[in-house]
JSON list of C-alpha atoms in Angstrom, two decimals:
[
{"chain": "A", "resi": 400, "resn": "MET", "atom": "CA", "xyz": [101.93, 107.97, 118.78]},
{"chain": "A", "resi": 401, "resn": "THR", "atom": "CA", "xyz": [104.80, 109.59, 116.93]},
{"chain": "A", "resi": 402, "resn": "THR", "atom": "CA", "xyz": [103.88, 111.07, 113.58]},
{"chain": "A", "resi": 403, "resn": "ASP", "atom": "CA", "xyz": [106.16, 111.74, 110.63]},
{"chain": "A", "resi": 404, "resn": "ALA", "atom": "CA", "xyz": [105.79, 115.43, 111.33]},
{"chain": "A", "resi": 405, "resn": "ASP", "atom": "CA", "xyz": [107.06, 114.76, 114.92]},
{"chain": "A", "resi": 406, "resn": "ILE", "atom": "CA", "xyz": [110.10, 112.95, 113.47]},
{"chain": "A", "resi": 407, "resn": "ILE", "atom": "CA", "xyz": [110.92, 115.75, 110.97]},
{"chain": "A", "resi": 408, "resn": "ARG", "atom": "CA", "xyz": [110.43, 118.39, 113.75]},
{"chain": "A", "resi": 409, "resn": "ARG", "atom": "CA", "xyz": [112.80, 116.51, 116.06]},
{"chain": "A", "resi": 410, "resn": "SER", "atom": "CA", "xyz": [115.34, 116.13, 113.17]},
{"chain": "A", "resi": 411, "resn": "SER", "atom": "CA", "xyz": [115.88, 119.92, 113.08]},
{"chain": "A", "resi": 412, "resn": "GLU", "atom": "CA", "xyz": [117.46, 119.74, 116.53]},
{"chain": "A", "resi": 413, "resn": "SER", "atom": "CA", "xyz": [118.80, 116.20, 116.26]},
{"chain": "A", "resi": 414, "resn": "PRO", "atom": "CA", "xyz": [119.57, 115.27, 112.62]},
{"chain": "A", "resi": 415, "resn": "ARG", "atom": "CA", "xyz": [119.90, 111.64, 113.61]},
{"chain": "A", "resi": 416, "resn": "ALA", "atom": "CA", "xyz": [116.14, 111.47, 114.26]},
{"chain": "A", "resi": 417, "resn": "PHE", "atom": "CA", "xyz": [115.63, 111.62, 110.43]},
{"chain": "A", "resi": 418, "resn": "THR", "atom": "CA", "xyz": [116.88, 108.01, 110.24]},
{"chain": "A", "resi": 419, "resn": "GLU", "atom": "CA", "xyz": [113.54, 106.95, 111.71]},
{"chain": "A", "resi": 420, "resn": "LEU", "atom": "CA", "xyz": [111.83, 108.34, 108.61]},
{"chain": "A", "resi": 421, "resn": "TYR", "atom": "CA", "xyz": [114.30, 106.44, 106.40]},
{"chain": "A", "resi": 422, "resn": "ASP", "atom": "CA", "xyz": [113.73, 103.18, 108.38]},
{"chain": "A", "resi": 423, "resn": "LYS", "atom": "CA", "xyz": [109.99, 103.64, 108.01]},
{"chain": "A", "resi": 424, "resn": "TYR", "atom": "CA", "xyz": [109.75, 104.36, 104.23]},
{"chain": "A", "resi": 425, "resn": "ALA", "atom": "CA", "xyz": [113.00, 103.57, 102.47]},
{"chain": "A", "resi": 426, "resn": "ARG", "atom": "CA", "xyz": [111.80, 100.08, 101.38]},
{"chain": "A", "resi": 427, "resn": "MET", "atom": "CA", "xyz": [108.52, 101.59, 100.11]},
{"chain": "A", "resi": 428, "resn": "VAL", "atom": "CA", "xyz": [110.27, 104.24, 98.10]},
{"chain": "A", "resi": 429, "resn": "PHE", "atom": "CA", "xyz": [112.69, 101.65, 96.77]},
{"chain": "A", "resi": 430, "resn": "ARG", "atom": "CA", "xyz": [109.94, 99.34, 95.65]},
{"chain": "A", "resi": 431, "resn": "TYR", "atom": "CA", "xyz": [108.12, 102.17, 93.86]},
{"chain": "A", "resi": 432, "resn": "ALA", "atom": "CA", "xyz": [111.31, 103.37, 92.16]},
{"chain": "A", "resi": 433, "resn": "ALA", "atom": "CA", "xyz": [112.25, 99.79, 91.16]},
{"chain": "A", "resi": 434, "resn": "ARG", "atom": "CA", "xyz": [108.84, 99.31, 89.50]},
{"chain": "A", "resi": 435, "resn": "ARG", "atom": "CA", "xyz": [109.22, 102.61, 87.67]},
{"chain": "A", "resi": 436, "resn": "ALA", "atom": "CA", "xyz": [112.87, 102.57, 86.65]},
{"chain": "A", "resi": 437, "resn": "GLY", "atom": "CA", "xyz": [114.30, 99.08, 87.50]},
{"chain": "A", "resi": 438, "resn": "ASP", "atom": "CA", "xyz": [116.37, 97.85, 90.43]},
{"chain": "A", "resi": 439, "resn": "SER", "atom": "CA", "xyz": [119.61, 99.51, 89.27]},
{"chain": "A", "resi": 440, "resn": "ALA", "atom": "CA", "xyz": [118.13, 103.02, 89.29]},
{"chain": "A", "resi": 441, "resn": "ALA", "atom": "CA", "xyz": [115.92, 102.37, 92.38]},
{"chain": "A", "resi": 442, "resn": "GLU", "atom": "CA", "xyz": [118.86, 102.32, 94.82]},
{"chain": "A", "resi": 443, "resn": "ASP", "atom": "CA", "xyz": [120.06, 105.65, 93.55]},
{"chain": "A", "resi": 444, "resn": "VAL", "atom": "CA", "xyz": [116.57, 107.14, 93.47]},
{"chain": "A", "resi": 445, "resn": "MET", "atom": "CA", "xyz": [115.80, 105.97, 97.02]},
{"chain": "A", "resi": 446, "resn": "ALA", "atom": "CA", "xyz": [119.07, 107.27, 98.39]},
{"chain": "A", "resi": 447, "resn": "GLU", "atom": "CA", "xyz": [118.71, 110.61, 96.61]},
{"chain": "A", "resi": 448, "resn": "THR", "atom": "CA", "xyz": [115.08, 110.98, 97.74]},
{"chain": "A", "resi": 449, "resn": "PHE", "atom": "CA", "xyz": [116.12, 110.77, 101.38]},
{"chain": "A", "resi": 450, "resn": "LEU", "atom": "CA", "xyz": [119.11, 113.03, 100.81]},
{"chain": "A", "resi": 451, "resn": "VAL", "atom": "CA", "xyz": [116.86, 115.60, 99.19]},
{"chain": "A", "resi": 452, "resn": "ALA", "atom": "CA", "xyz": [114.22, 115.20, 101.88]},
{"chain": "A", "resi": 453, "resn": "PHE", "atom": "CA", "xyz": [116.81, 115.65, 104.62]},
{"chain": "A", "resi": 454, "resn": "GLU", "atom": "CA", "xyz": [118.23, 118.78, 103.02]},
{"chain": "A", "resi": 455, "resn": "ARG", "atom": "CA", "xyz": [114.74, 120.22, 102.52]},
{"chain": "A", "resi": 456, "resn": "ARG", "atom": "CA", "xyz": [113.07, 118.97, 105.73]},
{"chain": "A", "resi": 457, "resn": "ASP", "atom": "CA", "xyz": [112.45, 122.61, 106.75]},
{"chain": "A", "resi": 458, "resn": "SER", "atom": "CA", "xyz": [110.03, 122.85, 103.82]},
{"chain": "A", "resi": 459, "resn": "PHE", "atom": "CA", "xyz": [107.91, 119.93, 104.98]},
{"chain": "A", "resi": 460, "resn": "ASP", "atom": "CA", "xyz": [104.41, 121.01, 105.95]},
{"chain": "A", "resi": 461, "resn": "LEU", "atom": "CA", "xyz": [104.18, 120.01, 109.59]},
{"chain": "A", "resi": 462, "resn": "THR", "atom": "CA", "xyz": [100.43, 119.92, 109.52]},
{"chain": "A", "resi": 463, "resn": "TRP", "atom": "CA", "xyz": [100.74, 116.63, 107.55]},
{"chain": "A", "resi": 464, "resn": "ASP", "atom": "CA", "xyz": [101.18, 113.61, 109.78]},
{"chain": "A", "resi": 465, "resn": "ASP", "atom": "CA", "xyz": [102.08, 111.32, 106.86]},
{"chain": "A", "resi": 466, "resn": "ALA", "atom": "CA", "xyz": [105.29, 112.10, 104.97]},
{"chain": "A", "resi": 467, "resn": "ARG", "atom": "CA", "xyz": [104.73, 109.63, 102.18]},
{"chain": "A", "resi": 468, "resn": "PRO", "atom": "CA", "xyz": [103.15, 112.09, 99.72]},
{"chain": "A", "resi": 469, "resn": "TRP", "atom": "CA", "xyz": [106.10, 114.44, 100.27]},
{"chain": "A", "resi": 470, "resn": "LEU", "atom": "CA", "xyz": [108.65, 111.62, 99.86]},
{"chain": "A", "resi": 471, "resn": "PHE", "atom": "CA", "xyz": [106.92, 110.19, 96.76]},
{"chain": "A", "resi": 472, "resn": "GLY", "atom": "CA", "xyz": [106.75, 113.70, 95.31]},
{"chain": "A", "resi": 473, "resn": "ILE", "atom": "CA", "xyz": [110.57, 113.92, 95.61]},
{"chain": "A", "resi": 474, "resn": "ALA", "atom": "CA", "xyz": [110.98, 110.47, 94.27]},
{"chain": "A", "resi": 475, "resn": "THR", "atom": "CA", "xyz": [108.68, 111.24, 91.34]},
{"chain": "A", "resi": 476, "resn": "ASN", "atom": "CA", "xyz": [110.67, 114.28, 90.42]},
{"chain": "A", "resi": 477, "resn": "LEU", "atom": "CA", "xyz": [113.89, 112.20, 90.54]},
{"chain": "A", "resi": 478, "resn": "LEU", "atom": "CA", "xyz": [112.24, 109.50, 88.47]},
{"chain": "A", "resi": 479, "resn": "ARG", "atom": "CA", "xyz": [111.47, 112.05, 85.77]},
{"chain": "A", "resi": 480, "resn": "LYS", "atom": "CA", "xyz": [115.21, 112.16, 85.22]},
{"chain": "A", "resi": 481, "resn": "HIS", "atom": "CA", "xyz": [115.05, 108.42, 84.57]},
{"chain": "A", "resi": 482, "resn": "HIS", "atom": "CA", "xyz": [112.16, 108.81, 82.09]},
{"chain": "A", "resi": 483, "resn": "ARG", "atom": "CA", "xyz": [114.25, 107.77, 79.18]},
{"chain": "A", "resi": 484, "resn": "THR", "atom": "CA", "xyz": [115.20, 104.56, 80.96]},
{"chain": "A", "resi": 485, "resn": "GLU", "atom": "CA", "xyz": [111.58, 103.89, 81.72]},
{"chain": "A", "resi": 486, "resn": "ALA", "atom": "CA", "xyz": [110.53, 104.45, 78.18]},
{"chain": "A", "resi": 487, "resn": "LYS", "atom": "CA", "xyz": [113.21, 102.09, 76.94]},
{"chain": "A", "resi": 488, "resn": "LEU", "atom": "CA", "xyz": [112.08, 99.43, 79.45]},
{"chain": "A", "resi": 489, "resn": "LEU", "atom": "CA", "xyz": [108.42, 99.74, 78.30]},
{"chain": "A", "resi": 490, "resn": "ARG", "atom": "CA", "xyz": [109.49, 99.51, 74.66]},
{"chain": "A", "resi": 491, "resn": "VAL", "atom": "CA", "xyz": [111.40, 96.29, 75.44]},
{"chain": "A", "resi": 492, "resn": "LEU", "atom": "CA", "xyz": [108.35, 94.87, 77.29]},
{"chain": "A", "resi": 493, "resn": "ALA", "atom": "CA", "xyz": [106.10, 95.88, 74.42]},
{"chain": "A", "resi": 494, "resn": "LYS", "atom": "CA", "xyz": [108.34, 94.01, 71.94]},
{"chain": "A", "resi": 495, "resn": "SER", "atom": "CA", "xyz": [108.62, 90.91, 74.01]},
{"chain": "A", "resi": 496, "resn": "SER", "atom": "CA", "xyz": [105.88, 88.51, 73.21]},
{"chain": "A", "resi": 497, "resn": "GLY", "atom": "CA", "xyz": [106.95, 85.29, 74.95]},
{"chain": "A", "resi": 498, "resn": "ARG", "atom": "CA", "xyz": [109.03, 84.02, 72.02]},
{"chain": "A", "resi": 499, "resn": "ASP", "atom": "CA", "xyz": [111.59, 82.63, 74.41]},
{"chain": "A", "resi": 500, "resn": "SER", "atom": "CA", "xyz": [109.21, 80.94, 76.86]},
{"chain": "A", "resi": 501, "resn": "TYR", "atom": "CA", "xyz": [108.44, 77.38, 75.89]},
{"chain": "A", "resi": 502, "resn": "ALA", "atom": "CA", "xyz": [107.18, 74.81, 78.30]},
{"chain": "A", "resi": 503, "resn": "ASP", "atom": "CA", "xyz": [106.16, 71.12, 78.16]},
{"chain": "A", "resi": 504, "resn": "SER", "atom": "CA", "xyz": [102.41, 71.59, 78.43]},
{"chain": "A", "resi": 505, "resn": "THR", "atom": "CA", "xyz": [100.33, 73.17, 75.64]},
{"chain": "A", "resi": 506, "resn": "ASP", "atom": "CA", "xyz": [98.05, 74.92, 78.19]},
{"chain": "A", "resi": 507, "resn": "ARG", "atom": "CA", "xyz": [101.03, 76.39, 79.92]},
{"chain": "A", "resi": 508, "resn": "ILE", "atom": "CA", "xyz": [102.45, 77.68, 76.68]},
{"chain": "A", "resi": 509, "resn": "ALA", "atom": "CA", "xyz": [99.09, 79.18, 75.79]},
{"chain": "A", "resi": 510, "resn": "GLU", "atom": "CA", "xyz": [98.89, 80.88, 79.21]},
{"chain": "A", "resi": 511, "resn": "GLN", "atom": "CA", "xyz": [102.40, 82.23, 78.84]},
{"chain": "A", "resi": 512, "resn": "VAL", "atom": "CA", "xyz": [101.69, 83.56, 75.38]},
{"chain": "A", "resi": 513, "resn": "ASP", "atom": "CA", "xyz": [98.40, 85.15, 76.63]},
{"chain": "A", "resi": 514, "resn": "ALA", "atom": "CA", "xyz": [100.29, 86.72, 79.61]},
{"chain": "A", "resi": 515, "resn": "ALA", "atom": "CA", "xyz": [103.05, 87.95, 77.43]},
{"chain": "A", "resi": 516, "resn": "ALA", "atom": "CA", "xyz": [100.53, 89.45, 75.00]},
{"chain": "A", "resi": 517, "resn": "ALA", "atom": "CA", "xyz": [98.64, 91.14, 77.85]},
{"chain": "A", "resi": 518, "resn": "THR", "atom": "CA", "xyz": [101.84, 92.44, 79.31]},
{"chain": "A", "resi": 519, "resn": "SER", "atom": "CA", "xyz": [102.86, 93.78, 75.96]},
{"chain": "A", "resi": 520, "resn": "ALA", "atom": "CA", "xyz": [99.50, 95.45, 75.39]},
{"chain": "A", "resi": 521, "resn": "MET", "atom": "CA", "xyz": [99.63, 97.04, 78.85]},
{"chain": "A", "resi": 522, "resn": "ALA", "atom": "CA", "xyz": [103.20, 98.21, 78.42]},
{"chain": "A", "resi": 523, "resn": "VAL", "atom": "CA", "xyz": [102.31, 99.81, 75.09]},
{"chain": "A", "resi": 524, "resn": "ALA", "atom": "CA", "xyz": [99.24, 101.50, 76.73]},
{"chain": "A", "resi": 525, "resn": "LEU", "atom": "CA", "xyz": [101.35, 102.69, 79.70]},
{"chain": "A", "resi": 526, "resn": "ARG", "atom": "CA", "xyz": [103.98, 104.13, 77.28]},
{"chain": "A", "resi": 527, "resn": "LYS", "atom": "CA", "xyz": [101.26, 105.94, 75.35]},
{"chain": "A", "resi": 528, "resn": "LEU", "atom": "CA", "xyz": [99.88, 107.67, 78.45]},
{"chain": "A", "resi": 529, "resn": "SER", "atom": "CA", "xyz": [100.96, 111.21, 79.03]},
{"chain": "A", "resi": 530, "resn": "ALA", "atom": "CA", "xyz": [103.73, 111.44, 81.59]},
{"chain": "A", "resi": 531, "resn": "ALA", "atom": "CA", "xyz": [101.33, 113.07, 84.11]},
{"chain": "A", "resi": 532, "resn": "ASP", "atom": "CA", "xyz": [98.66, 110.35, 83.63]},
{"chain": "A", "resi": 533, "resn": "ARG", "atom": "CA", "xyz": [101.31, 107.62, 83.91]},
{"chain": "A", "resi": 534, "resn": "GLU", "atom": "CA", "xyz": [102.62, 109.13, 87.15]},
{"chain": "A", "resi": 535, "resn": "CYS", "atom": "CA", "xyz": [99.24, 109.23, 88.66]},
{"chain": "A", "resi": 536, "resn": "ILE", "atom": "CA", "xyz": [98.30, 105.69, 87.87]},
{"chain": "A", "resi": 537, "resn": "LEU", "atom": "CA", "xyz": [101.69, 104.32, 88.98]},
{"chain": "A", "resi": 538, "resn": "LEU", "atom": "CA", "xyz": [101.57, 106.31, 92.22]},
{"chain": "A", "resi": 539, "resn": "TYR", "atom": "CA", "xyz": [98.09, 104.81, 92.82]},
{"chain": "A", "resi": 540, "resn": "ALA", "atom": "CA", "xyz": [98.88, 101.28, 91.75]},
{"chain": "A", "resi": 541, "resn": "TRP", "atom": "CA", "xyz": [102.48, 100.81, 92.73]},
{"chain": "A", "resi": 542, "resn": "ALA", "atom": "CA", "xyz": [103.05, 103.35, 95.54]},
{"chain": "A", "resi": 543, "resn": "GLU", "atom": "CA", "xyz": [99.50, 102.77, 96.90]},
{"chain": "A", "resi": 544, "resn": "LEU", "atom": "CA", "xyz": [98.97, 106.42, 97.55]},
{"chain": "A", "resi": 545, "resn": "SER", "atom": "CA", "xyz": [95.46, 107.74, 98.06]},
{"chain": "A", "resi": 546, "resn": "TYR", "atom": "CA", "xyz": [94.02, 110.42, 95.66]},
{"chain": "A", "resi": 547, "resn": "GLU", "atom": "CA", "xyz": [94.97, 113.02, 98.31]},
{"chain": "A", "resi": 548, "resn": "GLY", "atom": "CA", "xyz": [98.47, 111.63, 98.56]},
{"chain": "A", "resi": 549, "resn": "ILE", "atom": "CA", "xyz": [98.90, 111.76, 94.82]},
{"chain": "A", "resi": 550, "resn": "ALA", "atom": "CA", "xyz": [97.69, 115.34, 94.79]},
{"chain": "A", "resi": 551, "resn": "GLU", "atom": "CA", "xyz": [100.30, 116.20, 97.40]},
{"chain": "A", "resi": 552, "resn": "ALA", "atom": "CA", "xyz": [103.06, 114.25, 95.69]},
{"chain": "A", "resi": 553, "resn": "THR", "atom": "CA", "xyz": [102.48, 115.77, 92.28]},
{"chain": "A", "resi": 554, "resn": "LYS", "atom": "CA", "xyz": [101.37, 119.18, 93.53]},
{"chain": "A", "resi": 555, "resn": "VAL", "atom": "CA", "xyz": [98.15, 119.27, 91.60]},
{"chain": "A", "resi": 556, "resn": "PRO", "atom": "CA", "xyz": [94.53, 119.74, 92.75]},
{"chain": "A", "resi": 557, "resn": "ILE", "atom": "CA", "xyz": [92.69, 116.47, 93.70]},
{"chain": "A", "resi": 558, "resn": "GLY", "atom": "CA", "xyz": [90.25, 117.08, 90.84]},
{"chain": "A", "resi": 559, "resn": "THR", "atom": "CA", "xyz": [93.14, 116.92, 88.41]},
{"chain": "A", "resi": 560, "resn": "VAL", "atom": "CA", "xyz": [94.25, 113.63, 90.03]},
{"chain": "A", "resi": 561, "resn": "ARG", "atom": "CA", "xyz": [90.71, 112.20, 89.63]},
{"chain": "A", "resi": 562, "resn": "SER", "atom": "CA", "xyz": [90.68, 113.28, 85.91]},
{"chain": "A", "resi": 563, "resn": "ARG", "atom": "CA", "xyz": [94.15, 111.76, 85.25]},
{"chain": "A", "resi": 564, "resn": "LEU", "atom": "CA", "xyz": [93.32, 108.50, 86.98]},
{"chain": "A", "resi": 565, "resn": "ASN", "atom": "CA", "xyz": [89.96, 108.14, 85.16]},
{"chain": "A", "resi": 566, "resn": "ARG", "atom": "CA", "xyz": [91.62, 108.83, 81.82]},
{"chain": "A", "resi": 567, "resn": "ALA", "atom": "CA", "xyz": [94.48, 106.45, 82.55]},
{"chain": "A", "resi": 568, "resn": "ARG", "atom": "CA", "xyz": [92.12, 103.67, 83.76]},
{"chain": "A", "resi": 569, "resn": "ARG", "atom": "CA", "xyz": [89.94, 104.05, 80.63]},
{"chain": "A", "resi": 570, "resn": "ILE", "atom": "CA", "xyz": [92.94, 103.75, 78.30]},
{"chain": "A", "resi": 571, "resn": "LEU", "atom": "CA", "xyz": [94.37, 100.80, 80.25]},
{"chain": "A", "resi": 572, "resn": "LYS", "atom": "CA", "xyz": [91.01, 99.12, 80.42]},
{"chain": "A", "resi": 573, "resn": "ASP", "atom": "CA", "xyz": [90.55, 99.39, 76.66]},
{"chain": "A", "resi": 574, "resn": "ALA", "atom": "CA", "xyz": [94.10, 98.01, 76.13]},
{"chain": "A", "resi": 575, "resn": "ALA", "atom": "CA", "xyz": [93.37, 95.10, 78.46]},
{"chain": "A", "resi": 576, "resn": "GLY", "atom": "CA", "xyz": [90.01, 94.42, 76.95]},
{"chain": "A", "resi": 577, "resn": "PRO", "atom": "CA", "xyz": [90.70, 91.12, 75.17]},
{"chain": "A", "resi": 578, "resn": "PHE", "atom": "CA", "xyz": [92.76, 89.81, 78.08]},
{"chain": "A", "resi": 579, "resn": "ARG", "atom": "CA", "xyz": [90.54, 90.61, 80.97]},
{"chain": "A", "resi": 580, "resn": "HIS", "atom": "CA", "xyz": [88.97, 87.68, 82.82]},
{"chain": "A", "resi": 581, "resn": "ASN", "atom": "CA", "xyz": [87.83, 89.60, 85.93]},
{"chain": "A", "resi": 582, "resn": "THR", "atom": "CA", "xyz": [85.81, 92.65, 85.28]},
{"chain": "A", "resi": 583, "resn": "GLU", "atom": "CA", "xyz": [85.98, 93.89, 88.91]},
{"chain": "A", "resi": 584, "resn": "GLU", "atom": "CA", "xyz": [88.77, 96.35, 89.59]},
{"chain": "A", "resi": 585, "resn": "ALA", "atom": "CA", "xyz": [90.60, 95.91, 92.82]},
{"chain": "A", "resi": 586, "resn": "ASP", "atom": "CA", "xyz": [90.54, 99.16, 94.90]},
{"chain": "A", "resi": 587, "resn": "HIS", "atom": "CA", "xyz": [93.15, 97.94, 97.40]},
{"chain": "A", "resi": 588, "resn": "GLY", "atom": "CA", "xyz": [90.94, 99.25, 100.24]},
{"chain": "A", "resi": 589, "resn": "ARG", "atom": "CA", "xyz": [91.17, 102.80, 99.18]},
{"chain": "A", "resi": 590, "resn": "ALA", "atom": "CA", "xyz": [87.66, 103.22, 97.79]},
{"chain": "A", "resi": 591, "resn": "GLU", "atom": "CA", "xyz": [86.44, 104.83, 101.01]},
{"chain": "A", "resi": 592, "resn": "ALA", "atom": "CA", "xyz": [89.27, 107.40, 101.02]},
{"chain": "A", "resi": 593, "resn": "THR", "atom": "CA", "xyz": [88.32, 108.60, 97.46]},
{"chain": "A", "resi": 594, "resn": "ALA", "atom": "CA", "xyz": [84.57, 108.83, 97.97]}
]
């Protein structure tokens, strides 16, 4: 089975081989960037991520089979440049409270208002997180990286990742308090990897 390290190793002799890495992860990086900075910035972030990765492929640690933490680390650094855009988006979400969403059914209106209020509360809570805590929780939730992958992507010890995720979860849980209907948190099948 070909690993990401194999692809990057081959790309030093045959640059075209790097397209395999692009084909494998471009959509994933795009989706993550789109959630963090919107579709318009995501295309640029994705393209720049792979350009930077290609130019710096000699710096990739070939002992890692999985290149996702490395790629998401690059994408995260690029997204920091878009932080102002992200903050603006979260402010807009926080201000929106479903005022423009009217439906025929009273229950549906109530659900939409509840959902808008929950979204607003979560957006406010996300905006209030430190940048480091927000990056960790979004890399976990949206990029679906493991604790180890987040540590690699953000270049911090895994203990720091655990602390940041715990702090972010606690803050988001408190913010979601009145809106939570399900008290069980989904682990997306990563609980074993973090034990």
